[in-house]
PDB file of C-alpha atoms in Angstrom:
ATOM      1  CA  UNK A 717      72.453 124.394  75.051  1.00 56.00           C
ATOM      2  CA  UNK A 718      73.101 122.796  78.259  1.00 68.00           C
ATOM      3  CA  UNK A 719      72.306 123.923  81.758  1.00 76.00           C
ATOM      4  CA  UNK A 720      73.247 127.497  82.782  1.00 74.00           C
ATOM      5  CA  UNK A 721      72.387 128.919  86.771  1.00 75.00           C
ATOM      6  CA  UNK A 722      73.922 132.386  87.239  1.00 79.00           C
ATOM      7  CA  UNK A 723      73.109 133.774  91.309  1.00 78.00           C
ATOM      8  CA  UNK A 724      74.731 134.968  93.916  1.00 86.00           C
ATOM      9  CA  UNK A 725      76.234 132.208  96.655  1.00 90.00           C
ATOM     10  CA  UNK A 726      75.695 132.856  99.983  1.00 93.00           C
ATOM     11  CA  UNK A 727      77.444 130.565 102.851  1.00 95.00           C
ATOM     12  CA  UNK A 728      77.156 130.010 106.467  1.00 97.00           C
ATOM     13  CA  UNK A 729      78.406 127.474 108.764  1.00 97.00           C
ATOM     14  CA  UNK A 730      75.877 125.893 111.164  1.00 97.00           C
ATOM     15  CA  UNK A 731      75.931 123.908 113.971  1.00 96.00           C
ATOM     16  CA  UNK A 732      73.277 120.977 114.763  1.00 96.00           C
ATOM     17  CA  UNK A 733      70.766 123.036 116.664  1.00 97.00           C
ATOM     18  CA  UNK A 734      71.089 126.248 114.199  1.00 97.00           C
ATOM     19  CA  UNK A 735      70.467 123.701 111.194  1.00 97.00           C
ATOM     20  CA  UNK A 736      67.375 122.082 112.537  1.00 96.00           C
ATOM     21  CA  UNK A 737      65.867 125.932 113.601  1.00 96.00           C
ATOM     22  CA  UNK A 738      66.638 126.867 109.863  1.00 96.00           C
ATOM     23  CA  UNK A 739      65.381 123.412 107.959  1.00 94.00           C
ATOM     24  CA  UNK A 740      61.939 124.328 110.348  1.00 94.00           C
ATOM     25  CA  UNK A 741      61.373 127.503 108.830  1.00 93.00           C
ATOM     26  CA  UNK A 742      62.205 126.294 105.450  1.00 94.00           C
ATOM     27  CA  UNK A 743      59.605 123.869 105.466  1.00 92.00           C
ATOM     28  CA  UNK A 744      56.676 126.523 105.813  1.00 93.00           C
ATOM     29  CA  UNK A 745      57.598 127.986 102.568  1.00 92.00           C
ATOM     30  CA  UNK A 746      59.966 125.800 100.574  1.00 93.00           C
ATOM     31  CA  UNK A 747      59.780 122.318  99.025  1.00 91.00           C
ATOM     32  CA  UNK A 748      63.087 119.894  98.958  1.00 90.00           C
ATOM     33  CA  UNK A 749      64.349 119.125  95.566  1.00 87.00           C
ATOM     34  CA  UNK A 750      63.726 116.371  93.262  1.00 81.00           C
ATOM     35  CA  UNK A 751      66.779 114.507  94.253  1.00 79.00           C
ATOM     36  CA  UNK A 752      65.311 113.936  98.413  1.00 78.00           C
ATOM     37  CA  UNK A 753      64.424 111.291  99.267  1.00 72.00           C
ATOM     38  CA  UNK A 754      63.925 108.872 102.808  1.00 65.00           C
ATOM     39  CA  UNK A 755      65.308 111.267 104.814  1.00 69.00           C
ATOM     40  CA  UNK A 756      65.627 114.531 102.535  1.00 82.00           C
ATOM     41  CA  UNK A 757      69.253 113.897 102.017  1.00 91.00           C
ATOM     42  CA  UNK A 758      71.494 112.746  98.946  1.00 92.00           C
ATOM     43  CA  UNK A 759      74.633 111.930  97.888  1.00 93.00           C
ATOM     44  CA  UNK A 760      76.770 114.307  95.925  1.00 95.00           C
ATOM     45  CA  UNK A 761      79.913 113.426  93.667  1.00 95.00           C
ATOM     46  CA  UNK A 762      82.427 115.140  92.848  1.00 96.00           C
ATOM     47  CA  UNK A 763      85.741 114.985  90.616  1.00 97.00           C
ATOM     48  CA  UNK A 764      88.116 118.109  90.736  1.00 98.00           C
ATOM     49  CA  UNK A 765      89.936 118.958  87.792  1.00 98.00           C
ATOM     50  CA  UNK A 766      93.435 120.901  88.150  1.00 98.00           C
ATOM     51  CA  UNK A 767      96.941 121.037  86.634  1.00 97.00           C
ATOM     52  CA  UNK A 768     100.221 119.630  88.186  1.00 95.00           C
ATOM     53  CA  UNK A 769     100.638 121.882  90.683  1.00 94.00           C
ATOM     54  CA  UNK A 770      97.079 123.207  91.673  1.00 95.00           C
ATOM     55  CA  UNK A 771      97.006 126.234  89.607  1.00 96.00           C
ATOM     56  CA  UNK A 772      92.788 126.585  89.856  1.00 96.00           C
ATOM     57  CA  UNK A 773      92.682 126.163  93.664  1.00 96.00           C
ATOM     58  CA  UNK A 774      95.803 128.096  94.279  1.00 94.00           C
ATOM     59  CA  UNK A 775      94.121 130.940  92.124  1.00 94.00           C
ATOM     60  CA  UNK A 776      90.782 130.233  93.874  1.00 93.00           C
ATOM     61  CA  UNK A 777      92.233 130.536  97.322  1.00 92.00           C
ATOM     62  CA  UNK A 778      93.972 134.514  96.968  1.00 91.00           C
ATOM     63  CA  UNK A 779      90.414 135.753  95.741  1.00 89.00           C
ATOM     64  CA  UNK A 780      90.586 137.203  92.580  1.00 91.00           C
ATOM     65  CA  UNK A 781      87.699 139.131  90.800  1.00 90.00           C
ATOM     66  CA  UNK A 782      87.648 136.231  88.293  1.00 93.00           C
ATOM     67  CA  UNK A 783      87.519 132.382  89.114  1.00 93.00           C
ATOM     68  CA  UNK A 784      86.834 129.112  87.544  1.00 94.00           C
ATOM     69  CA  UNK A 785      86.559 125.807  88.588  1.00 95.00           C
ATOM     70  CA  UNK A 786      86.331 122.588  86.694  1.00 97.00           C
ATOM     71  CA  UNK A 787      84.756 119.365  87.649  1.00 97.00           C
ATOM     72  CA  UNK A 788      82.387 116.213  87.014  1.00 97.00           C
ATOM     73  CA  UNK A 789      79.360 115.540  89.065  1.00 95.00           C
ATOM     74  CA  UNK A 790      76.841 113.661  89.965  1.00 92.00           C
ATOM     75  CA  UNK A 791      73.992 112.504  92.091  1.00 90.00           C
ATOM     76  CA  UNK A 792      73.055 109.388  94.699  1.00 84.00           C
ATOM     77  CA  UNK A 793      74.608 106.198  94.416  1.00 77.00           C
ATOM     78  CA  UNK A 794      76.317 106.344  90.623  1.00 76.00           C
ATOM     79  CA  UNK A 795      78.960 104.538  89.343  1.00 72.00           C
ATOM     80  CA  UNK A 796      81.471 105.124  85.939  1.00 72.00           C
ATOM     81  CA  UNK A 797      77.825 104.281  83.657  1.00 74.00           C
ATOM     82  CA  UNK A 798      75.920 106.207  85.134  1.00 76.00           C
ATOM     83  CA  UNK A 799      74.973 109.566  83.815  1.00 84.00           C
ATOM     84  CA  UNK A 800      76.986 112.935  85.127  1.00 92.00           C
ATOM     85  CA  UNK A 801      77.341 116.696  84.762  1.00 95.00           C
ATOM     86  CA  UNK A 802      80.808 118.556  83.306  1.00 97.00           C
ATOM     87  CA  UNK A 803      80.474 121.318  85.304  1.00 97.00           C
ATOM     88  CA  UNK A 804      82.233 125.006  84.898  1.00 96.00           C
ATOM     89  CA  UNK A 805      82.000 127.274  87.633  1.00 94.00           C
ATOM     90  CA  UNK A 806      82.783 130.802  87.180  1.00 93.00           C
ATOM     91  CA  UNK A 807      82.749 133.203  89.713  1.00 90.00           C
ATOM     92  CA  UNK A 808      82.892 136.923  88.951  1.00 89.00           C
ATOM     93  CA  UNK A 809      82.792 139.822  91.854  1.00 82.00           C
ATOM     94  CA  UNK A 810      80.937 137.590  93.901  1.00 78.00           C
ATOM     95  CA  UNK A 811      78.178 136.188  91.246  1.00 87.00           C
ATOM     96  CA  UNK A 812      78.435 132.628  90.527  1.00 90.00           C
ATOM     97  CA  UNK A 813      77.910 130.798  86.976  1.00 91.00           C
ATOM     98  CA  UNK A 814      77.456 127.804  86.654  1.00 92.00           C
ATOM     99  CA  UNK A 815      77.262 125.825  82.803  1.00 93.00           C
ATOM    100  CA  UNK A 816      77.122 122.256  82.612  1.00 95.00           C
ATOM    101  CA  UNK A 817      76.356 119.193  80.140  1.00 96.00           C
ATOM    102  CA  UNK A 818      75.424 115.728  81.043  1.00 94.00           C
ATOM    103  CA  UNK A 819      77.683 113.351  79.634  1.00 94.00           C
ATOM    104  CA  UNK A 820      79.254 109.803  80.706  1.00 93.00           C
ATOM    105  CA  UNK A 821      82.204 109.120  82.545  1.00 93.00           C
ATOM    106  CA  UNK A 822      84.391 107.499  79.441  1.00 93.00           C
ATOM    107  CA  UNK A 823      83.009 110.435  77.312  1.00 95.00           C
ATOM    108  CA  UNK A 824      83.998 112.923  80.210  1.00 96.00           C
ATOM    109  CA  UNK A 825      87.523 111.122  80.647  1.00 96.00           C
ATOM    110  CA  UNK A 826      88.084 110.801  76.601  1.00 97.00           C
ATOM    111  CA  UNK A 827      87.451 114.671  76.056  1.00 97.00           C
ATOM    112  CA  UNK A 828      89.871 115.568  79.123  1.00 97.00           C
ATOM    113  CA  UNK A 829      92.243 113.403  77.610  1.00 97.00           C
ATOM    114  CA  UNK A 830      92.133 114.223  73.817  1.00 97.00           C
ATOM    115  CA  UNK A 831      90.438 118.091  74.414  1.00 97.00           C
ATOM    116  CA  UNK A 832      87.915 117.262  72.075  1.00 96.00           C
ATOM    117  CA  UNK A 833      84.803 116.359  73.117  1.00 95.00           C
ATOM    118  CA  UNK A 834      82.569 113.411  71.706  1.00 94.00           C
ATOM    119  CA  UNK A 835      79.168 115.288  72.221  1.00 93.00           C
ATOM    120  CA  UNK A 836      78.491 117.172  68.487  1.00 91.00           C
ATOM    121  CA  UNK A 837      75.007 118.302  69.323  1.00 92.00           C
ATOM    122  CA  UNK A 838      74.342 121.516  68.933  1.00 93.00           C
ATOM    123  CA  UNK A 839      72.529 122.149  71.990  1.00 93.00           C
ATOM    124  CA  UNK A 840      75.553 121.895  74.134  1.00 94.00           C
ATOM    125  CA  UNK A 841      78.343 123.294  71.546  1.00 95.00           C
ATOM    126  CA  UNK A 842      79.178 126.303  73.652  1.00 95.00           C
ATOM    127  CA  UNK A 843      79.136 124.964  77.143  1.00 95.00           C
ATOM    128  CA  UNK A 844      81.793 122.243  74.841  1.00 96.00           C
ATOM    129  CA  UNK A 845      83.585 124.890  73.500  1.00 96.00           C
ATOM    130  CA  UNK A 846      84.518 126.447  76.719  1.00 96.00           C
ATOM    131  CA  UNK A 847      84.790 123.306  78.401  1.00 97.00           C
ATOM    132  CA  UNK A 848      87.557 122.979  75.364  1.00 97.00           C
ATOM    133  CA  UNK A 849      89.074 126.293  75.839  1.00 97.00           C
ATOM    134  CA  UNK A 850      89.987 125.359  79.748  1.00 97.00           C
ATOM    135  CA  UNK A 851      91.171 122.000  78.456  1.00 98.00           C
ATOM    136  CA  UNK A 852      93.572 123.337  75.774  1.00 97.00           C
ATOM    137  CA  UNK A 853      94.685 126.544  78.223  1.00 96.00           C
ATOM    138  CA  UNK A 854      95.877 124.404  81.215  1.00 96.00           C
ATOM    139  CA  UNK A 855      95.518 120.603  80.656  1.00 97.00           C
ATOM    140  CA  UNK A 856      93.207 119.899  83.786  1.00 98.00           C
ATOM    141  CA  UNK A 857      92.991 116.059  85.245  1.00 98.00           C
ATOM    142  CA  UNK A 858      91.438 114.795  87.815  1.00 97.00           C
ATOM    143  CA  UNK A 859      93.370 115.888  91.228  1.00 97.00           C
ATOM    144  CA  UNK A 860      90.526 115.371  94.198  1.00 97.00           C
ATOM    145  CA  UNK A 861      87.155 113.434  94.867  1.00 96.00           C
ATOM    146  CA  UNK A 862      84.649 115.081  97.030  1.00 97.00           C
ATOM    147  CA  UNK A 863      81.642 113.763  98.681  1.00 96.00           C
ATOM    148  CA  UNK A 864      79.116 114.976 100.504  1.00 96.00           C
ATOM    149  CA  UNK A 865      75.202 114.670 101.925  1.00 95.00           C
ATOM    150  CA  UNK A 866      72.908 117.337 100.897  1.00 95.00           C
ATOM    151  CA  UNK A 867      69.489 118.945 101.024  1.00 95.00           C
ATOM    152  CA  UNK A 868      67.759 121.117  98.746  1.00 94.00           C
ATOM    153  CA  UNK A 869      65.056 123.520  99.369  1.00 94.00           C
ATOM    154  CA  UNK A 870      63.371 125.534  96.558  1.00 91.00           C
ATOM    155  CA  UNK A 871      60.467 127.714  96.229  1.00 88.00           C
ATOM    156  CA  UNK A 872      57.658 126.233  94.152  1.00 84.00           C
ATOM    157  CA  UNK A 873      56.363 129.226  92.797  1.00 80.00           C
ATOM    158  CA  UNK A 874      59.848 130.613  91.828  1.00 74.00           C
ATOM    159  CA  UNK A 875      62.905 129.092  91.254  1.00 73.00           C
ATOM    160  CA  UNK A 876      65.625 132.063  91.725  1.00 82.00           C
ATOM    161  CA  UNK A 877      65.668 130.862  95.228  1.00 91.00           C
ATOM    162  CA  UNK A 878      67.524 128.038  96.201  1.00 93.00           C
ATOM    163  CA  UNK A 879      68.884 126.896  99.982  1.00 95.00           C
ATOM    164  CA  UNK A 880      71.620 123.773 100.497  1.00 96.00           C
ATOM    165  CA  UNK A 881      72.789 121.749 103.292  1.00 97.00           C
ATOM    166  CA  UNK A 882      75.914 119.834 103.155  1.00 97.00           C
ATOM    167  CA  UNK A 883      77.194 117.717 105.627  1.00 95.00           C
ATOM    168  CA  UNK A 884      79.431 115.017 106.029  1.00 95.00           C
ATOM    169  CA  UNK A 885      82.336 116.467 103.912  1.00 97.00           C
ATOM    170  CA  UNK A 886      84.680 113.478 102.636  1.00 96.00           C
ATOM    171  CA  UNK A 887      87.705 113.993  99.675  1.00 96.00           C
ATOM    172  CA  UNK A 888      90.319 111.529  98.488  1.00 95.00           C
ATOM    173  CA  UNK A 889      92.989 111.532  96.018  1.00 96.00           C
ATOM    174  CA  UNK A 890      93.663 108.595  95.234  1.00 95.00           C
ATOM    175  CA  UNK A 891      90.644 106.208  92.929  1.00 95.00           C
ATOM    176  CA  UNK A 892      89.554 109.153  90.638  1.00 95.00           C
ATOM    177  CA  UNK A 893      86.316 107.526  89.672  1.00 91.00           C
ATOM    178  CA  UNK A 894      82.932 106.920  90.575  1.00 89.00           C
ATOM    179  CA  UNK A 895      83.274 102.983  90.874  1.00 89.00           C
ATOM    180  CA  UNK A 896      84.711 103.243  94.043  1.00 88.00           C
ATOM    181  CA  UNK A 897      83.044 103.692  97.610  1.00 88.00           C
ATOM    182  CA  UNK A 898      82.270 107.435  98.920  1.00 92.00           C
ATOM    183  CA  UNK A 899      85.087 106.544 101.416  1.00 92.00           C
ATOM    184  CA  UNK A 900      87.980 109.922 102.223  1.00 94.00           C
ATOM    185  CA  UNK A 901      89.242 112.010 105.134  1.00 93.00           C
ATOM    186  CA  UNK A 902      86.722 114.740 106.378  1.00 95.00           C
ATOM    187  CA  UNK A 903      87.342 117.938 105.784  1.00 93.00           C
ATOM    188  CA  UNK A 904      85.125 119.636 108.094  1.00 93.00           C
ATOM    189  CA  UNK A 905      83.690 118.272 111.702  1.00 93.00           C
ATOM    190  CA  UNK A 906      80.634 115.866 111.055  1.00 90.00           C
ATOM    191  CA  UNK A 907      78.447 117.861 113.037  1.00 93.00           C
ATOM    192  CA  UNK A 908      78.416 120.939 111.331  1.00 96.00           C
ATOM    193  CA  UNK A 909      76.663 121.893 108.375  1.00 97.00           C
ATOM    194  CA  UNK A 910      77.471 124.169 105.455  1.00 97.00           C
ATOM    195  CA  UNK A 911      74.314 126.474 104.451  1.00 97.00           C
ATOM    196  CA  UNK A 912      74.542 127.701 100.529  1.00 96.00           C
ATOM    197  CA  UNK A 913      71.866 130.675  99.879  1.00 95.00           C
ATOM    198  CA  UNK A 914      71.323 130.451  95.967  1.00 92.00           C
ATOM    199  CA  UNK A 915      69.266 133.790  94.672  1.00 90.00           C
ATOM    200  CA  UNK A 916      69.766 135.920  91.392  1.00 84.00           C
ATOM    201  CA  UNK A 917      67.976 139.411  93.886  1.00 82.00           C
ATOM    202  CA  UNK A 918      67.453 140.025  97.613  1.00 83.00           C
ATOM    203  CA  UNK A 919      66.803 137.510  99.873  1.00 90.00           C
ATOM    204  CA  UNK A 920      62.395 137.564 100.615  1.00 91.00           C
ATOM    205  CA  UNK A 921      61.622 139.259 103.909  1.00 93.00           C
ATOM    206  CA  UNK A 922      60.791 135.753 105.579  1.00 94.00           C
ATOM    207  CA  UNK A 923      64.219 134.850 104.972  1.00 94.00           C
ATOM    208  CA  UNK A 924      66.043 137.742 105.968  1.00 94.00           C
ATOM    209  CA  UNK A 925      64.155 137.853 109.361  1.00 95.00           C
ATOM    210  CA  UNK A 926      65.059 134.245 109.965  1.00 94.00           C
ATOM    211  CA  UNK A 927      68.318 134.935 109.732  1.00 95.00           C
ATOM    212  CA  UNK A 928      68.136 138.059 111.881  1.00 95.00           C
ATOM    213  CA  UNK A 929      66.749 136.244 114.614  1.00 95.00           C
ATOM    214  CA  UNK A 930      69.333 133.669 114.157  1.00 95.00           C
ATOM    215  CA  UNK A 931      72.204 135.833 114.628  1.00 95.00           C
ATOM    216  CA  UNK A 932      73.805 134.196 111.292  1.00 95.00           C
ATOM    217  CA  UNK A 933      76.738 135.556 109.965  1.00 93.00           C
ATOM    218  CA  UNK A 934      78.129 135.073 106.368  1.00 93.00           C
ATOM    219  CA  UNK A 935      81.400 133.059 105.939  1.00 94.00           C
ATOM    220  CA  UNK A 936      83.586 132.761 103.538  1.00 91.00           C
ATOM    221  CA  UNK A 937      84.060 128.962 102.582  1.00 92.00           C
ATOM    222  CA  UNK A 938      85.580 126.722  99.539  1.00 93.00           C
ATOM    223  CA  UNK A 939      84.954 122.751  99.732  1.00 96.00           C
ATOM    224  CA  UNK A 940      87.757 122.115  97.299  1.00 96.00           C
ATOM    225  CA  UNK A 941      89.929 124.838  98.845  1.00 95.00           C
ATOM    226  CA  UNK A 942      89.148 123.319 102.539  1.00 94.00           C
ATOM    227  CA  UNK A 943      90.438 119.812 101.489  1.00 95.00           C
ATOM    228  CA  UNK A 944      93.598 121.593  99.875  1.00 94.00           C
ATOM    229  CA  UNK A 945      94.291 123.819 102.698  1.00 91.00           C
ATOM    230  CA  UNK A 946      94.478 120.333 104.670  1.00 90.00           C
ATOM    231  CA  UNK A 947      96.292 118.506 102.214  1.00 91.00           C
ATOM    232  CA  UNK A 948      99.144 121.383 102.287  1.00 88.00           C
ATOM    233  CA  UNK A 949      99.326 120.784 106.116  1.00 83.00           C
ATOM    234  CA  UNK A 950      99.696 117.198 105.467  1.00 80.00           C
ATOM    235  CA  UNK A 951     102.087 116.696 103.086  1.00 72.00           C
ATOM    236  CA  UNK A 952     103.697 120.238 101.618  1.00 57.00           C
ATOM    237  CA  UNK A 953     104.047 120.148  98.296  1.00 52.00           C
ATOM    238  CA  UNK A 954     104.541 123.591  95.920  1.00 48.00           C
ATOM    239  CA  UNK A 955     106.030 126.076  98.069  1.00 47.00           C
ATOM    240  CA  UNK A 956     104.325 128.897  95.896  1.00 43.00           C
ATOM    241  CA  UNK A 957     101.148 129.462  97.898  1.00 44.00           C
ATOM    242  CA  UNK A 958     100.313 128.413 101.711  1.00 46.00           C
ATOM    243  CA  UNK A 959      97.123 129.897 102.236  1.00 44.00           C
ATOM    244  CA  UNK A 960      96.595 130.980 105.927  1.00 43.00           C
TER     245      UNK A 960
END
């Protein structure tokens, strides 16, 4: 089947100074991702899928136990040929699933449109089939591109562990594609940086006591919920959720 990652998400917000202090201790014990390169840094894509009025993010944003998210992503400099994820993310009591297949734009954009999808492998039937489930439930289009710079740190030995840094958080909604440049309104200040803690267990000791030393504090923090929370201040639109 396709790909399935099922940990626990842990965020923080960093400034400059806290992210460099981190990325050094990282380094003596982590290696970044297949994806860095130059600078360690890459581009990541990002399509939102939601109904007319927002019903995933509006769900998202009042916490439930249960949560999903749909979207399309991919990595670096892409455009509509190049090859992308359909991505589900679940979220259950704090646990985060992800299950994805790699597709193609006009095969992405032909099953959101017809709620069948042209992939008939095997391999990725039931990631499909609950990609088709969402589809015929609520009717999902695109509603938000999202861009951002990232770096990856894994451990070699073991990959349960896995530590992001995004930066430079951009969205649009308007040019729904991945033709067009990574241009959109930021959504968070461009000099801080948001710190994602991927692990299935406990964090190792090393980790931990960076942390500790650190000071850092857990937030709680959506990307897609960030850039809606701003579009609602901007221009007010359902009236059935303002999220504070």
């Amino acid at each position: 089947m396709g790909q399935v990652f099922n940990r626990f998400e842990k965020k923080y917000l960093l400034d400059e100074d806290t992210y460099r202090r981190v990325r050094e201790q990282l380094y003596e014990y982590m290696v970044p991702d297949k994806y860095s390169t130059g600078d360690g840094f890459y581009l990541v894509n990002n399509l939102y899928l939601d109904t007319e009025d927002d019903w995933f993010i509006r769900d998202s944003l009042q916490k439930p136990r249960y949560k999903e998210k749909l979207r399309l992503r991919c990595y670096g400099e892409v455009g509509n040929q190049s090859a992308l994820f359909f991505e589900i993310k679940k979220k259950i009591n704090r646990r985060v699933n992800k299950r994805r297949v790699k597709t193609d734009f006009a095969s992405a954009m032909q099953f959101i449109e017809t709620h069948e999808s042209p992939d008939t492998s095997e391999k990725n039937r039931q990631i499909n089939g609950e990609i088709q489930y969402i589809l015929d439930q609520k009717s999902p289009t695109p509603k938000v591109a999202l861009f951002y710079d990232r770096q990856a740190f894994f451990l070699p030995q073991d990959d349960d562990l896995r530590i992001t840094f995004d930066y430079n958080l951009r969205a649009r909604r308007t040019e729904l594609d991945f033709d067009h440049e990574t241009y959109g309104a930021y959504i968070l200040p461009r000099e801080k940086y948001i710190m994602e803690v991927k692990v299935s267990t406990a964090y190792p000791l090393w980790l931990a006591d960076t942390f500790s030393k650190l000071a850092l504090s857990r937030i709680s923090y959506s990307k897609y919920g960030n850039e809606y929370r701003q579009f609602l201040h901007n221009n007010y639109a359902h009236g059935m959720y303002i999220p504070k």
